[in-house]
mmCIF file of C-alpha atoms in Angstrom:
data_model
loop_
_atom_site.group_PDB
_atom_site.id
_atom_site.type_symbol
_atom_site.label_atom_id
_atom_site.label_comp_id
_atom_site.label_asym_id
_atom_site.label_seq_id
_atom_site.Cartn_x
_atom_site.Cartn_y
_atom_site.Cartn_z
ATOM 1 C CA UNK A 1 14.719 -43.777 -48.551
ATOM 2 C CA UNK A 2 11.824 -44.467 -45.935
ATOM 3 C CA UNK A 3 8.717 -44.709 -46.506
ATOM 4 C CA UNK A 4 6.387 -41.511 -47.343
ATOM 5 C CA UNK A 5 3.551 -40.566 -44.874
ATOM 6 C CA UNK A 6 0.508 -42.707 -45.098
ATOM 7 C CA UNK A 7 -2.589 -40.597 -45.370
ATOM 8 C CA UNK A 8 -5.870 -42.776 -44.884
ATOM 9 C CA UNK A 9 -9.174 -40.526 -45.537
ATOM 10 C CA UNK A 10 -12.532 -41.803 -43.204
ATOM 11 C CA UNK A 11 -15.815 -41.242 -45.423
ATOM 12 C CA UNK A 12 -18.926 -42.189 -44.723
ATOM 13 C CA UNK A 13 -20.073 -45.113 -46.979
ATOM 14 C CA UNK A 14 -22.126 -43.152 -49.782
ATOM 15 C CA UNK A 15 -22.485 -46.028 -52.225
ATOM 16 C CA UNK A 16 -24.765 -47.704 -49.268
ATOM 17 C CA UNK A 17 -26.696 -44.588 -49.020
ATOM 18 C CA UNK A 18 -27.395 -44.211 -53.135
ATOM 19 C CA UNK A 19 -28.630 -47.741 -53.499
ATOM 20 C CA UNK A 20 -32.097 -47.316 -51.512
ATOM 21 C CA UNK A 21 -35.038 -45.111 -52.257
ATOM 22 C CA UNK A 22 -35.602 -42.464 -49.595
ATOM 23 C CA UNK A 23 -38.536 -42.559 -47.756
ATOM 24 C CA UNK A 24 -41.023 -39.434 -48.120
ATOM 25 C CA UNK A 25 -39.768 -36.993 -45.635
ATOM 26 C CA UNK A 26 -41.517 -33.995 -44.284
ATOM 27 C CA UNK A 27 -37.993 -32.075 -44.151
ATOM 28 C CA UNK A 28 -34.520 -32.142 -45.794
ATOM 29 C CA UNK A 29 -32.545 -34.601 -45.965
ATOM 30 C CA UNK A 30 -29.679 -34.517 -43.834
ATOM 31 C CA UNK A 31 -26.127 -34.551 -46.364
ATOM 32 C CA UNK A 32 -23.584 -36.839 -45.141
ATOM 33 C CA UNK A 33 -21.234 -36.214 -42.769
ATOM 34 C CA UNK A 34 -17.340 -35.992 -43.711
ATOM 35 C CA UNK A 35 -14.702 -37.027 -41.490
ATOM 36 C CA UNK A 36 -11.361 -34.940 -40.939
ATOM 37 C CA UNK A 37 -8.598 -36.580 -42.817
ATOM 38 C CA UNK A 38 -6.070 -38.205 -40.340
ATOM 39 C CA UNK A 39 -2.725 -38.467 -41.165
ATOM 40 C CA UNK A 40 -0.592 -41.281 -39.922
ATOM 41 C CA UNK A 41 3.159 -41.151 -39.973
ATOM 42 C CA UNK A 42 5.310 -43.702 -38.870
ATOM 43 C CA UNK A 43 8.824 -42.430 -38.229
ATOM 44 C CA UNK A 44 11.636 -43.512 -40.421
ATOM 45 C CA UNK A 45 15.333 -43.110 -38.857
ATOM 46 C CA UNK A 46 16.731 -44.079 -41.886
ATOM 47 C CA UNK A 47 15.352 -40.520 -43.406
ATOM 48 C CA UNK A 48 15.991 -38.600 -40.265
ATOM 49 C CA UNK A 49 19.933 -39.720 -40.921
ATOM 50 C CA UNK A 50 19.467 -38.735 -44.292
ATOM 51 C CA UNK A 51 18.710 -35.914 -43.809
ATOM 52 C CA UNK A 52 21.124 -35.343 -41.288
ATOM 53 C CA UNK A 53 23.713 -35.753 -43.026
ATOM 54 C CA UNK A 54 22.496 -33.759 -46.095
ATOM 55 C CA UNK A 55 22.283 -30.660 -43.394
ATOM 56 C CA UNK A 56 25.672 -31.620 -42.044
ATOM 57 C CA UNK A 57 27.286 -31.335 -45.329
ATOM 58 C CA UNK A 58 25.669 -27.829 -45.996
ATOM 59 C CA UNK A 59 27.230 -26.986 -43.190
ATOM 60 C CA UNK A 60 30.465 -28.226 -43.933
ATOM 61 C CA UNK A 61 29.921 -26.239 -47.557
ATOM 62 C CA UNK A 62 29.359 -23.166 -44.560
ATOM 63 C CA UNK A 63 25.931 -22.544 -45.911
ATOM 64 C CA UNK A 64 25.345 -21.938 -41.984
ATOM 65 C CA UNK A 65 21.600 -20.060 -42.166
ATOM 66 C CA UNK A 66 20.484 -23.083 -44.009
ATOM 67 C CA UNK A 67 22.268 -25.600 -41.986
ATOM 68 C CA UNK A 68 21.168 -24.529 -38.812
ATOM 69 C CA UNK A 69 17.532 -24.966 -39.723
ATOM 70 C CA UNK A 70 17.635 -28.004 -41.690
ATOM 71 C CA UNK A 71 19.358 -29.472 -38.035
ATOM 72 C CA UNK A 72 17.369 -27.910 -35.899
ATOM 73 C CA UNK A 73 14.380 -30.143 -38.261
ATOM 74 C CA UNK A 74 16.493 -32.933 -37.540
ATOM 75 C CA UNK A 75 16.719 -32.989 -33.962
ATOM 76 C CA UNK A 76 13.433 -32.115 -32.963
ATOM 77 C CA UNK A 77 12.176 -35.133 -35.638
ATOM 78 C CA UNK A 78 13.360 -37.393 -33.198
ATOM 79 C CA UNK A 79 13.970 -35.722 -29.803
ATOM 80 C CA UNK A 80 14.876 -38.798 -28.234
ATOM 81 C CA UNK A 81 16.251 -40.691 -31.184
ATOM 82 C CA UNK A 82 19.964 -41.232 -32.095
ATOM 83 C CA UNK A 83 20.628 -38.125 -34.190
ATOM 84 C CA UNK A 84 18.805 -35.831 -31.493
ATOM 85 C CA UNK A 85 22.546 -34.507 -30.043
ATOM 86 C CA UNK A 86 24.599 -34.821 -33.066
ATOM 87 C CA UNK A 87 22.186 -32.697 -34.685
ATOM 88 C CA UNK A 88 21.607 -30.120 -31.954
ATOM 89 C CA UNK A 89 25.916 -30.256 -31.715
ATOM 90 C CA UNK A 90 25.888 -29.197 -35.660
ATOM 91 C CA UNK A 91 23.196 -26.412 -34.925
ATOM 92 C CA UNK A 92 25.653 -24.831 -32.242
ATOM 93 C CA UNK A 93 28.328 -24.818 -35.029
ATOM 94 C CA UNK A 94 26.375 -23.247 -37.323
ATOM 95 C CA UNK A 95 24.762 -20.676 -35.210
ATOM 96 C CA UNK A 96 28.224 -20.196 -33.836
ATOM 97 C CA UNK A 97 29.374 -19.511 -37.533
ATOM 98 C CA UNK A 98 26.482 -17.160 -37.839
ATOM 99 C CA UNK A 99 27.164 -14.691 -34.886
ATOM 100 C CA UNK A 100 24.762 -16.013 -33.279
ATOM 101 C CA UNK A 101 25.969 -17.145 -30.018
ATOM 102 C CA UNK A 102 22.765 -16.954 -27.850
ATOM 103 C CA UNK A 103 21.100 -19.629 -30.248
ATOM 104 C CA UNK A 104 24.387 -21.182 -30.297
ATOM 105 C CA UNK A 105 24.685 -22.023 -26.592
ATOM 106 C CA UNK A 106 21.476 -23.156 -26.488
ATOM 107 C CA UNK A 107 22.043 -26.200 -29.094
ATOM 108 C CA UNK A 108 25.521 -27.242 -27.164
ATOM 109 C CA UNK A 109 23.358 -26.829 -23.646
ATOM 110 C CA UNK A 110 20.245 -29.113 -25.476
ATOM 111 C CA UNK A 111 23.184 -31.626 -27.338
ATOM 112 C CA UNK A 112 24.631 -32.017 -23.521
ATOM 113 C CA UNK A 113 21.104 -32.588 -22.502
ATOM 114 C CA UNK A 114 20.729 -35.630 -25.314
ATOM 115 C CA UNK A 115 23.531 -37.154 -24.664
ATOM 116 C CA UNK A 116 25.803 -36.287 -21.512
ATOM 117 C CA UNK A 117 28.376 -38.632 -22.133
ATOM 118 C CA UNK A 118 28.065 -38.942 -25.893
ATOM 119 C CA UNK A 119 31.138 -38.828 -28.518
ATOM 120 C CA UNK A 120 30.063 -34.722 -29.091
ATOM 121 C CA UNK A 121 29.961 -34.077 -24.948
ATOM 122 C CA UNK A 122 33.511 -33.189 -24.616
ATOM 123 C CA UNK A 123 33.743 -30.429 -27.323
ATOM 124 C CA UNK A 124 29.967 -29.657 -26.658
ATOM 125 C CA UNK A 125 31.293 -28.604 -23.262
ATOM 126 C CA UNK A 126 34.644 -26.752 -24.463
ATOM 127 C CA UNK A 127 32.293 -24.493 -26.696
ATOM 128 C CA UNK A 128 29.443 -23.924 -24.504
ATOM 129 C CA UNK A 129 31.939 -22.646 -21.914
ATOM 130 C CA UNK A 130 33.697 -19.983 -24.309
ATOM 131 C CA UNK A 131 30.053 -18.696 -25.148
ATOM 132 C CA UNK A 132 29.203 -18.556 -21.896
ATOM 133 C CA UNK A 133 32.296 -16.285 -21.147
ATOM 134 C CA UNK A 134 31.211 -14.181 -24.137
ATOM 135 C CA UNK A 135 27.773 -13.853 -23.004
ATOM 136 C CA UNK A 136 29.006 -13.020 -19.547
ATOM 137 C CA UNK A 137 26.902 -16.029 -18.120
ATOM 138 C CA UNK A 138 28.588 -15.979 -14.847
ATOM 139 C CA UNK A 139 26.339 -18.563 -12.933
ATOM 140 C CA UNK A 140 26.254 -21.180 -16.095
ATOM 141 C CA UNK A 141 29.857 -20.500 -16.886
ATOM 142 C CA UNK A 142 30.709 -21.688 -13.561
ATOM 143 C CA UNK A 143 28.234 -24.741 -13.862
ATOM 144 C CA UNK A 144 29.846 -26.116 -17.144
ATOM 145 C CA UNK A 145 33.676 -25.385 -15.923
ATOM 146 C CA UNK A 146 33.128 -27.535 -12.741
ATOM 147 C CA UNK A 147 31.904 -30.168 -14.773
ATOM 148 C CA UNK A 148 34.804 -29.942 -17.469
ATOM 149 C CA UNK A 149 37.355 -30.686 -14.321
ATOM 150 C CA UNK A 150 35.206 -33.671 -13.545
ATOM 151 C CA UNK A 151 36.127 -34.878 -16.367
ATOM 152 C CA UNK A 152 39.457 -37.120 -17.079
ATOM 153 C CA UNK A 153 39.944 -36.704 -20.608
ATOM 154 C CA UNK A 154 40.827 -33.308 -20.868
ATOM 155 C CA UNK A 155 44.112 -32.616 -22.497
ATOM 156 C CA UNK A 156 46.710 -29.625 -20.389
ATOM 157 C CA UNK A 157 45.550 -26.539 -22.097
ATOM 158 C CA UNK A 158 41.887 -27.571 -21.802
ATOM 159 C CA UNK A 159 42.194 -28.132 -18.263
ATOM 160 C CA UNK A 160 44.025 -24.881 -17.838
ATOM 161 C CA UNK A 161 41.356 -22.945 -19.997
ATOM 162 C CA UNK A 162 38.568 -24.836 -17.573
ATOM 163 C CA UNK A 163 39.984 -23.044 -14.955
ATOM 164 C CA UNK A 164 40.788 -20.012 -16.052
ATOM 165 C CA UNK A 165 37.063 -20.126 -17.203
ATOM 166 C CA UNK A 166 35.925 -21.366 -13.703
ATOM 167 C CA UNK A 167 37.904 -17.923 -11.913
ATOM 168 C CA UNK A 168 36.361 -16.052 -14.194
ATOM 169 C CA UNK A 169 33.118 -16.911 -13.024
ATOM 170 C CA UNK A 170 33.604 -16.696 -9.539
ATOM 171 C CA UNK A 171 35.647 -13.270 -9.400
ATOM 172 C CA UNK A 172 32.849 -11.993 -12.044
ATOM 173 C CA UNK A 173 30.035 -12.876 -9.066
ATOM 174 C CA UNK A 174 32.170 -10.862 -6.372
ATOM 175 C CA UNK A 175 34.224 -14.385 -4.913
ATOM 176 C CA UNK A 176 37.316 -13.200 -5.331
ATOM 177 C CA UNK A 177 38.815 -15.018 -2.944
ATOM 178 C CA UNK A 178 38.099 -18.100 -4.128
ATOM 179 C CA UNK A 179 39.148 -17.159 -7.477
ATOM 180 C CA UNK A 180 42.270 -16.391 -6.940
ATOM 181 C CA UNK A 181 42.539 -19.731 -5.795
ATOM 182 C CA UNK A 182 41.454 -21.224 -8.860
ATOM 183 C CA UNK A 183 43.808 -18.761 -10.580
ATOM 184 C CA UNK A 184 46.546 -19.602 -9.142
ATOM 185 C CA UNK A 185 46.542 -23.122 -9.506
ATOM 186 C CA UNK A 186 46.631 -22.507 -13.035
ATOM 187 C CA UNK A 187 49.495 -20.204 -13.356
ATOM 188 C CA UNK A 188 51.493 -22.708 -11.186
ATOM 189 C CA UNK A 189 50.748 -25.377 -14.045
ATOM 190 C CA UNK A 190 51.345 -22.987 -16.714
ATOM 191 C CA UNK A 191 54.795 -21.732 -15.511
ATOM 192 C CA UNK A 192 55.581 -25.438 -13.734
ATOM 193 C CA UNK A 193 55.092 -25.952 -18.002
ATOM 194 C CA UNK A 194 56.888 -22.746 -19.443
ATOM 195 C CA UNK A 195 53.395 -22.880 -21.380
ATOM 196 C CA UNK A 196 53.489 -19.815 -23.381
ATOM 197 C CA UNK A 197 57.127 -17.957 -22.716
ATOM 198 C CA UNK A 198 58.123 -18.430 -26.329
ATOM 199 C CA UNK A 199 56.507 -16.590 -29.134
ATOM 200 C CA UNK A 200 52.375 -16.197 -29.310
ATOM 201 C CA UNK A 201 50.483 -17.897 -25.786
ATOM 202 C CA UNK A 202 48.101 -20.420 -26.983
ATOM 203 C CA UNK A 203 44.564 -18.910 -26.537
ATOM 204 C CA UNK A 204 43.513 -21.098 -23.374
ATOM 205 C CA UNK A 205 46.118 -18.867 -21.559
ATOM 206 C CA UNK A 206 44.132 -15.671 -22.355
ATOM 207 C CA UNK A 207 41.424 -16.462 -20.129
ATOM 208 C CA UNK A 208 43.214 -17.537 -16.786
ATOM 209 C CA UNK A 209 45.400 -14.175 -17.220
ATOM 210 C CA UNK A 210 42.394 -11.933 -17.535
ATOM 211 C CA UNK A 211 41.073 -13.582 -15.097
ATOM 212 C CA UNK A 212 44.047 -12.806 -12.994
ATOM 213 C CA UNK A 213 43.912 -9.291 -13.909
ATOM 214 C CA UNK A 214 40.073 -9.060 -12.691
ATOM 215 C CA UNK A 215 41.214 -10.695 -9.213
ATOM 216 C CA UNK A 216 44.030 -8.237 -9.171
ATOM 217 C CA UNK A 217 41.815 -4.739 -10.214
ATOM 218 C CA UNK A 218 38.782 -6.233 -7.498
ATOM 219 C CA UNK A 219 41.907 -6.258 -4.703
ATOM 220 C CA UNK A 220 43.154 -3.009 -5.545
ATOM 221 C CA UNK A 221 39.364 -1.353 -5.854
ATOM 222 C CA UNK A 222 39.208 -2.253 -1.992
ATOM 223 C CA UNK A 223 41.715 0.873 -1.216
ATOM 224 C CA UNK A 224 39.445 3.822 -0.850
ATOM 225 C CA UNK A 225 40.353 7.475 -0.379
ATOM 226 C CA UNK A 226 36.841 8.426 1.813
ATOM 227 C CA UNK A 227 37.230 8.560 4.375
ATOM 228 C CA UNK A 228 40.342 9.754 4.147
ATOM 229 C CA UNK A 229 43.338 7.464 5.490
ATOM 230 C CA UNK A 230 45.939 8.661 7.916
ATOM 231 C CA UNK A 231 48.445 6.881 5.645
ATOM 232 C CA UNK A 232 47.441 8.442 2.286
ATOM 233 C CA UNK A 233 50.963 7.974 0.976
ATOM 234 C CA UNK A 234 50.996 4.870 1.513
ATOM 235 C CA UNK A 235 47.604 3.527 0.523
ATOM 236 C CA UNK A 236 47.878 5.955 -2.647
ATOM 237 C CA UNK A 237 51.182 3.848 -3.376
ATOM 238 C CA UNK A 238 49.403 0.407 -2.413
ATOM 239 C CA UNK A 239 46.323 1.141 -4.894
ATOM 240 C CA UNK A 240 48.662 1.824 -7.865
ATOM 241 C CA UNK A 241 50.699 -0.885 -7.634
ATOM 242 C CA UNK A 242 47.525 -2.828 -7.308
ATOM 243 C CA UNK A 243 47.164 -1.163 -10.606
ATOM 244 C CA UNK A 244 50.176 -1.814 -12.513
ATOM 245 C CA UNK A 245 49.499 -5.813 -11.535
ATOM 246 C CA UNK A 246 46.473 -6.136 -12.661
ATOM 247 C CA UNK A 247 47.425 -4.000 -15.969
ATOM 248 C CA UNK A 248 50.671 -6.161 -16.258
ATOM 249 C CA UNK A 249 47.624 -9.802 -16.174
ATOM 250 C CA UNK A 250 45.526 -8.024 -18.686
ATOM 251 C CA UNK A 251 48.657 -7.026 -20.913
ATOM 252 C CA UNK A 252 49.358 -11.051 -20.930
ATOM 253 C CA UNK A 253 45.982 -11.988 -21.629
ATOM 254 C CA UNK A 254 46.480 -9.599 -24.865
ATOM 255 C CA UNK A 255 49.576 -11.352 -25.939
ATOM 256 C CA UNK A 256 47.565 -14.275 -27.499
ATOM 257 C CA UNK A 257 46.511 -11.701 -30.154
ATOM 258 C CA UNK A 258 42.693 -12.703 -30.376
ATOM 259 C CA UNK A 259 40.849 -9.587 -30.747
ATOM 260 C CA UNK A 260 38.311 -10.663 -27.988
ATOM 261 C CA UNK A 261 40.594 -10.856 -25.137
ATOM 262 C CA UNK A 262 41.939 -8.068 -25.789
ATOM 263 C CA UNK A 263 39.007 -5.812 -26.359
ATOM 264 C CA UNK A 264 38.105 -6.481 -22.594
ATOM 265 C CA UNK A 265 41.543 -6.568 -21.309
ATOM 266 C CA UNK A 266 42.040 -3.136 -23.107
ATOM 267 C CA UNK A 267 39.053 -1.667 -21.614
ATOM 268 C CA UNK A 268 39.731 -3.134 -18.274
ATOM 269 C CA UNK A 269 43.355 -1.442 -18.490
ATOM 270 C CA UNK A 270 41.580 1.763 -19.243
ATOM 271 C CA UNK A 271 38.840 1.526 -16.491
ATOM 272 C CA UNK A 272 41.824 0.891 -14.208
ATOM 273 C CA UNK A 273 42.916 4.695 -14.648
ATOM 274 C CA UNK A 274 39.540 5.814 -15.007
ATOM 275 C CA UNK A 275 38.491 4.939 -11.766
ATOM 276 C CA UNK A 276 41.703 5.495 -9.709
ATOM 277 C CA UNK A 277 41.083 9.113 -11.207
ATOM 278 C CA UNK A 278 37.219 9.272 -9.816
ATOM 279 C CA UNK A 279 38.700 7.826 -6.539
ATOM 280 C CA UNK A 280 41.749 9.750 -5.851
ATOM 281 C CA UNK A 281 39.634 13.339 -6.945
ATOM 282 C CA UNK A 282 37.148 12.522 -3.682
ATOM 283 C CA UNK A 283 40.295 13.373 -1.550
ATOM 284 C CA UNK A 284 39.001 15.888 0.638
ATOM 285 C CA UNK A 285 41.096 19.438 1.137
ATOM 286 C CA UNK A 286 43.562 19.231 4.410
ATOM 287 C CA UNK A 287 43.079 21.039 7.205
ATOM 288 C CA UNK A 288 46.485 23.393 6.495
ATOM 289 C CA UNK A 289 44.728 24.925 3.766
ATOM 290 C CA UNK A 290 42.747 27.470 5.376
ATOM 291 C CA UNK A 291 42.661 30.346 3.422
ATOM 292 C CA UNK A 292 40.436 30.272 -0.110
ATOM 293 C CA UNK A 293 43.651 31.011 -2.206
ATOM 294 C CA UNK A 294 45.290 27.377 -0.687
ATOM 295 C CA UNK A 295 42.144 25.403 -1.477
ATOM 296 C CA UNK A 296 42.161 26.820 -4.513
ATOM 297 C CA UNK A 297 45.854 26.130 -4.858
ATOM 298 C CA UNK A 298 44.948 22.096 -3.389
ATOM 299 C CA UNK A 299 41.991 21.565 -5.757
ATOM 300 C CA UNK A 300 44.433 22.827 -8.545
ATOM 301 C CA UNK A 301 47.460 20.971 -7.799
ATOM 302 C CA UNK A 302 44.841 17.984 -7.249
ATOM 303 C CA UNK A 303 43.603 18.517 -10.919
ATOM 304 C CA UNK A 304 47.610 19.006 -12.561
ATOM 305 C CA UNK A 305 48.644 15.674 -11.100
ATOM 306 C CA UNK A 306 45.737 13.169 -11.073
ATOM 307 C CA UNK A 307 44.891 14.639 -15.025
ATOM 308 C CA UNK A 308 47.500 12.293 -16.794
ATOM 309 C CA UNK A 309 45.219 9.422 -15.055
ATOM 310 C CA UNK A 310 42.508 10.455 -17.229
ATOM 311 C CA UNK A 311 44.973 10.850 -20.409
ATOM 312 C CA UNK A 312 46.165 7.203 -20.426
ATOM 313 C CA UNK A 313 42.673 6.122 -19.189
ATOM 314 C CA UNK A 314 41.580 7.756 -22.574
ATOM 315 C CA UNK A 315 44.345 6.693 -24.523
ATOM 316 C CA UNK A 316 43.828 3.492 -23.567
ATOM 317 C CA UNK A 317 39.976 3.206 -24.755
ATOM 318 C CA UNK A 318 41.124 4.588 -28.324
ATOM 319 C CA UNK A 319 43.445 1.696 -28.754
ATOM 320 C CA UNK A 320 40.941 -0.743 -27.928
ATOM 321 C CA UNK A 321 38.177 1.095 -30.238
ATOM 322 C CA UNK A 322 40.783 1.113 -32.845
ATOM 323 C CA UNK A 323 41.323 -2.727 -32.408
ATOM 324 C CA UNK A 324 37.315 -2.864 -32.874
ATOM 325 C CA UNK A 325 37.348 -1.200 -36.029
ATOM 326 C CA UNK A 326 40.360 -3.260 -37.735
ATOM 327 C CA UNK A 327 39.422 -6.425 -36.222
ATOM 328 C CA UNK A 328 35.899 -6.278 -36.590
ATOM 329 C CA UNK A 329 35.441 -7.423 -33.511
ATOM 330 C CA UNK A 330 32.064 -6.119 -32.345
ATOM 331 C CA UNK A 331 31.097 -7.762 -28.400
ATOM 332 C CA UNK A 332 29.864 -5.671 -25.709
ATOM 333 C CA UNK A 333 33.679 -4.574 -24.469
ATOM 334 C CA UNK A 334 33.719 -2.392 -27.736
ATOM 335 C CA UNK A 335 31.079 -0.853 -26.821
ATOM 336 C CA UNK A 336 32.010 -0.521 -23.823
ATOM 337 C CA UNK A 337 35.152 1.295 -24.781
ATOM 338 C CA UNK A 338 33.247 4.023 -27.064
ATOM 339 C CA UNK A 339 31.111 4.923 -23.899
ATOM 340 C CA UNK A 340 33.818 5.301 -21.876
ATOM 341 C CA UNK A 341 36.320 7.409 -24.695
ATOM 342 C CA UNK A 342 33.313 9.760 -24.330
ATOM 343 C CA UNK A 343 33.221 9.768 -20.798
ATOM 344 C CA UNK A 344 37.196 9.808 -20.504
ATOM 345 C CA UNK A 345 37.048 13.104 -23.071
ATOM 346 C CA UNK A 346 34.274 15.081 -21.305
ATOM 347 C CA UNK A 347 36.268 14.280 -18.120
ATOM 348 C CA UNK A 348 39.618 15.649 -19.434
ATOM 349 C CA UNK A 349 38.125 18.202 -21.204
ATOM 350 C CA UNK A 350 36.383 19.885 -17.614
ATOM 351 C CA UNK A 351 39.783 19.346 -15.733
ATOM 352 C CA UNK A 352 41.678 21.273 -18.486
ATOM 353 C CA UNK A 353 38.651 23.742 -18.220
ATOM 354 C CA UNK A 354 38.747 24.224 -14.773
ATOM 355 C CA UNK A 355 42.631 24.370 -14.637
ATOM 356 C CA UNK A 356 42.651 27.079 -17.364
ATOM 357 C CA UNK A 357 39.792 29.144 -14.889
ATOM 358 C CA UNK A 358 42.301 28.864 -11.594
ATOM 359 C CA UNK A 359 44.198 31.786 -10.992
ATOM 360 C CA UNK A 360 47.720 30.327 -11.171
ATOM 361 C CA UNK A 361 49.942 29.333 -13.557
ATOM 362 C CA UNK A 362 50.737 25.440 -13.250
ATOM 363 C CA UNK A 363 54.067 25.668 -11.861
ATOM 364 C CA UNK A 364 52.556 28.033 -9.043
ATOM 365 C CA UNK A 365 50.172 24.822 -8.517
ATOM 366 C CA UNK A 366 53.266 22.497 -8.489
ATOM 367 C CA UNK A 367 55.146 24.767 -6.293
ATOM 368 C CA UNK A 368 52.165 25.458 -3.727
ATOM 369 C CA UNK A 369 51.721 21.439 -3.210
ATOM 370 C CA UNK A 370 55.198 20.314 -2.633
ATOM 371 C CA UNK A 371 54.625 23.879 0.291
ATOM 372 C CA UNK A 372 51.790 22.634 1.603
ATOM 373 C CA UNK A 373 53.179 18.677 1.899
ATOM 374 C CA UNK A 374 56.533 20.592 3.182
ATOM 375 C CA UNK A 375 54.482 22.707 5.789
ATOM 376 C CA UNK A 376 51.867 19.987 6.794
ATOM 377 C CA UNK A 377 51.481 16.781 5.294
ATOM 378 C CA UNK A 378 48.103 15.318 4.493
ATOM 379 C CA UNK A 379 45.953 14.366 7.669
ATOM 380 C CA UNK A 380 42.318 12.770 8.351
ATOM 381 C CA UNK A 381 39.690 15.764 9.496
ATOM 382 C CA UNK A 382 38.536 15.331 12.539
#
């Protein structure tokens, strides 16, 4: 055990003071002055390991609260010392382990810091770039995944999960384009690998195909109804596909069954619908409805087909608040979801509303669409 602080008190020398008479003075005598105490410490490493270890091994008994204190002690003991990084590595773990993932990136970002190329700097950087993900830190996700590829240790999946981490970032800050190239460089290697066609997709494949998805949804969200298109039809058809693609990249990123993943990729799925619904309902009425009873009978029929978008839009954010609930899974996306199921209900509840208040019957709205399509398809207003 090292040695304990040495505490050395300054007094003035009293004994020398006691041994002669005082003069006669004309006023009182002035009382000796007391120095501050000054404490000395001379660092021990051999306690600063000590007591690394002793917080290591609370940790490793998953006493986390006290474990990440007792570390963060330890590292800032010796900031430049040889337990600095391990120590601030252990805090991430245990701050990790608490939920707290803020505190926890911070610790792998200081650990990196320490000791770039240290024995804890590959795994430091693995786990700083999940939480960055989770904390939706595009700019510093992208940071740490560039550096991961620098690196030439990194086994298949890690690589792959570096990537998919790395188009993440960039389709999450509006560069899709150069996501998707990202993206697809890892689906070549995971299909050039059959990586994940048998049974449950390791986790690292969750990431590059919601990442895929988001590419997909951003490509499709480019099709716009307003101003209207001359081919409607066809750009209608073209932004649902776009749909179904990106819901068929999210449905693969929920294969890996981590609750996570898909939380967002449920909510994504839902959003799809959602906001093909707000999208398609800005179609303005055609110019061959001219009298009040067709634009009545368009804004009807508009209603009676686009609803079921909002219906699987809704059912969609009840599965994923569902998933919250039994999983426990509590990020952002799950909150996400609840806003939206609200917003999804008071949607479907005013179509329904304003359906019920049209004077037709629905298959009179059916009927008076496939007339007016018949009679004069769907063109731009002048």
């Amino acid at each position: 055990m090292g040695t304990r602080p040495r505490l050395v008190a300054l007094l003035l020398p009293l004994s020398l003071v006691a041994c002669v008479d005082p003069p006669e003075a004309k006023s009182p005598a002035v009382p000796p002055v007391v120095l501050p105490e000054v404490v000395i410490t001379k660092l021990d490493q051999a306690e600063v390991e000590r007591r690394f270890h002793a917080a290591t091994a609370r940790l490793v008994r998953e006493e986390y609260k006290a474990a990440a204190l007792e570390l963060d002690a330890v590292a800032s003991m010796s900031p430049n010392g040889p337990w600095a990084a391990p120590a601030a590595f252990n805090a991430g773990v245990a701050y990790a382990n608490l939920g707290d993932y803020k505190n926890a990136a911070a610790r792998f970002r200081q650990s990196l810091e320490k000791a770039p190329d240290g024995p804890t700097a590959h795994t430091a950087m693995l786990r700083l770039a999940r939480l960055e993900a989770y904390l939706e830190h595009w700019a510093e996700l992208e940071a740490v995944c560039r550096k991961l590829l620098e690196r030439k240790d990194l086994s298949v999946l890690e690589r792959i999960e570096a990537q998919g981490g790395l188009s993440l970032a960039l389709v999450s800050q509006d560069r899709v384009e150069e996501a998707f190239d990202v993206v697809v460089s890892a689906r070549n290697e995971i299909e050039d690998r059959h990586l994940g066609e048998a049974g449950v997709p390791p986790l690292e494949l969750a990431q590059v195909a919601f990442s895929l998805g988001e590419v997909r949804r951003k490509k499709s969200e480019r099709i716009v109804f307003l101003p209207f298109p001359p081919d409607f039809g066809a750009k209608l058809e073209e932004r649902c596909q776009g749909l179904l693609d990106a819901q068929s990249a999210y449905t693969d990123a929920m294969r890996s069954l981590d609750a996570h993943w898909s939380a967002m990729a449920g909510y994504r799925v839902g959003q799809l619908y959602q906001d093909l619904h707000r999208d398609v309902m800005k179609v303005p009425v055609p110019p061959s409805a001219k009298t009040i009873r067709q634009k009545q009978l368009w804004e009807g029929a508009m209603r009676l087909r686009y609803r079921i978008l909002l219906e699987k839009g809704l059912k969609m954010m009840e599965h994923t608040v569902m998933l919250g609930e039994r999983t426990g899974e509590a990020s952002p996306w799950i909150a996400r979801a609840k806003s939206a199921k609200k917003e999804l209900e008071t949607a479907l509840a005013t179509e329904k509303d304003a359906l019920a208040k049209m004077p037709f019957t629905e298959d009179e709205m059916r009927e008076a669409l496939e007339d007016l399509k018949k009679k004069a398809p769907p063109k731009p207003n002048p």
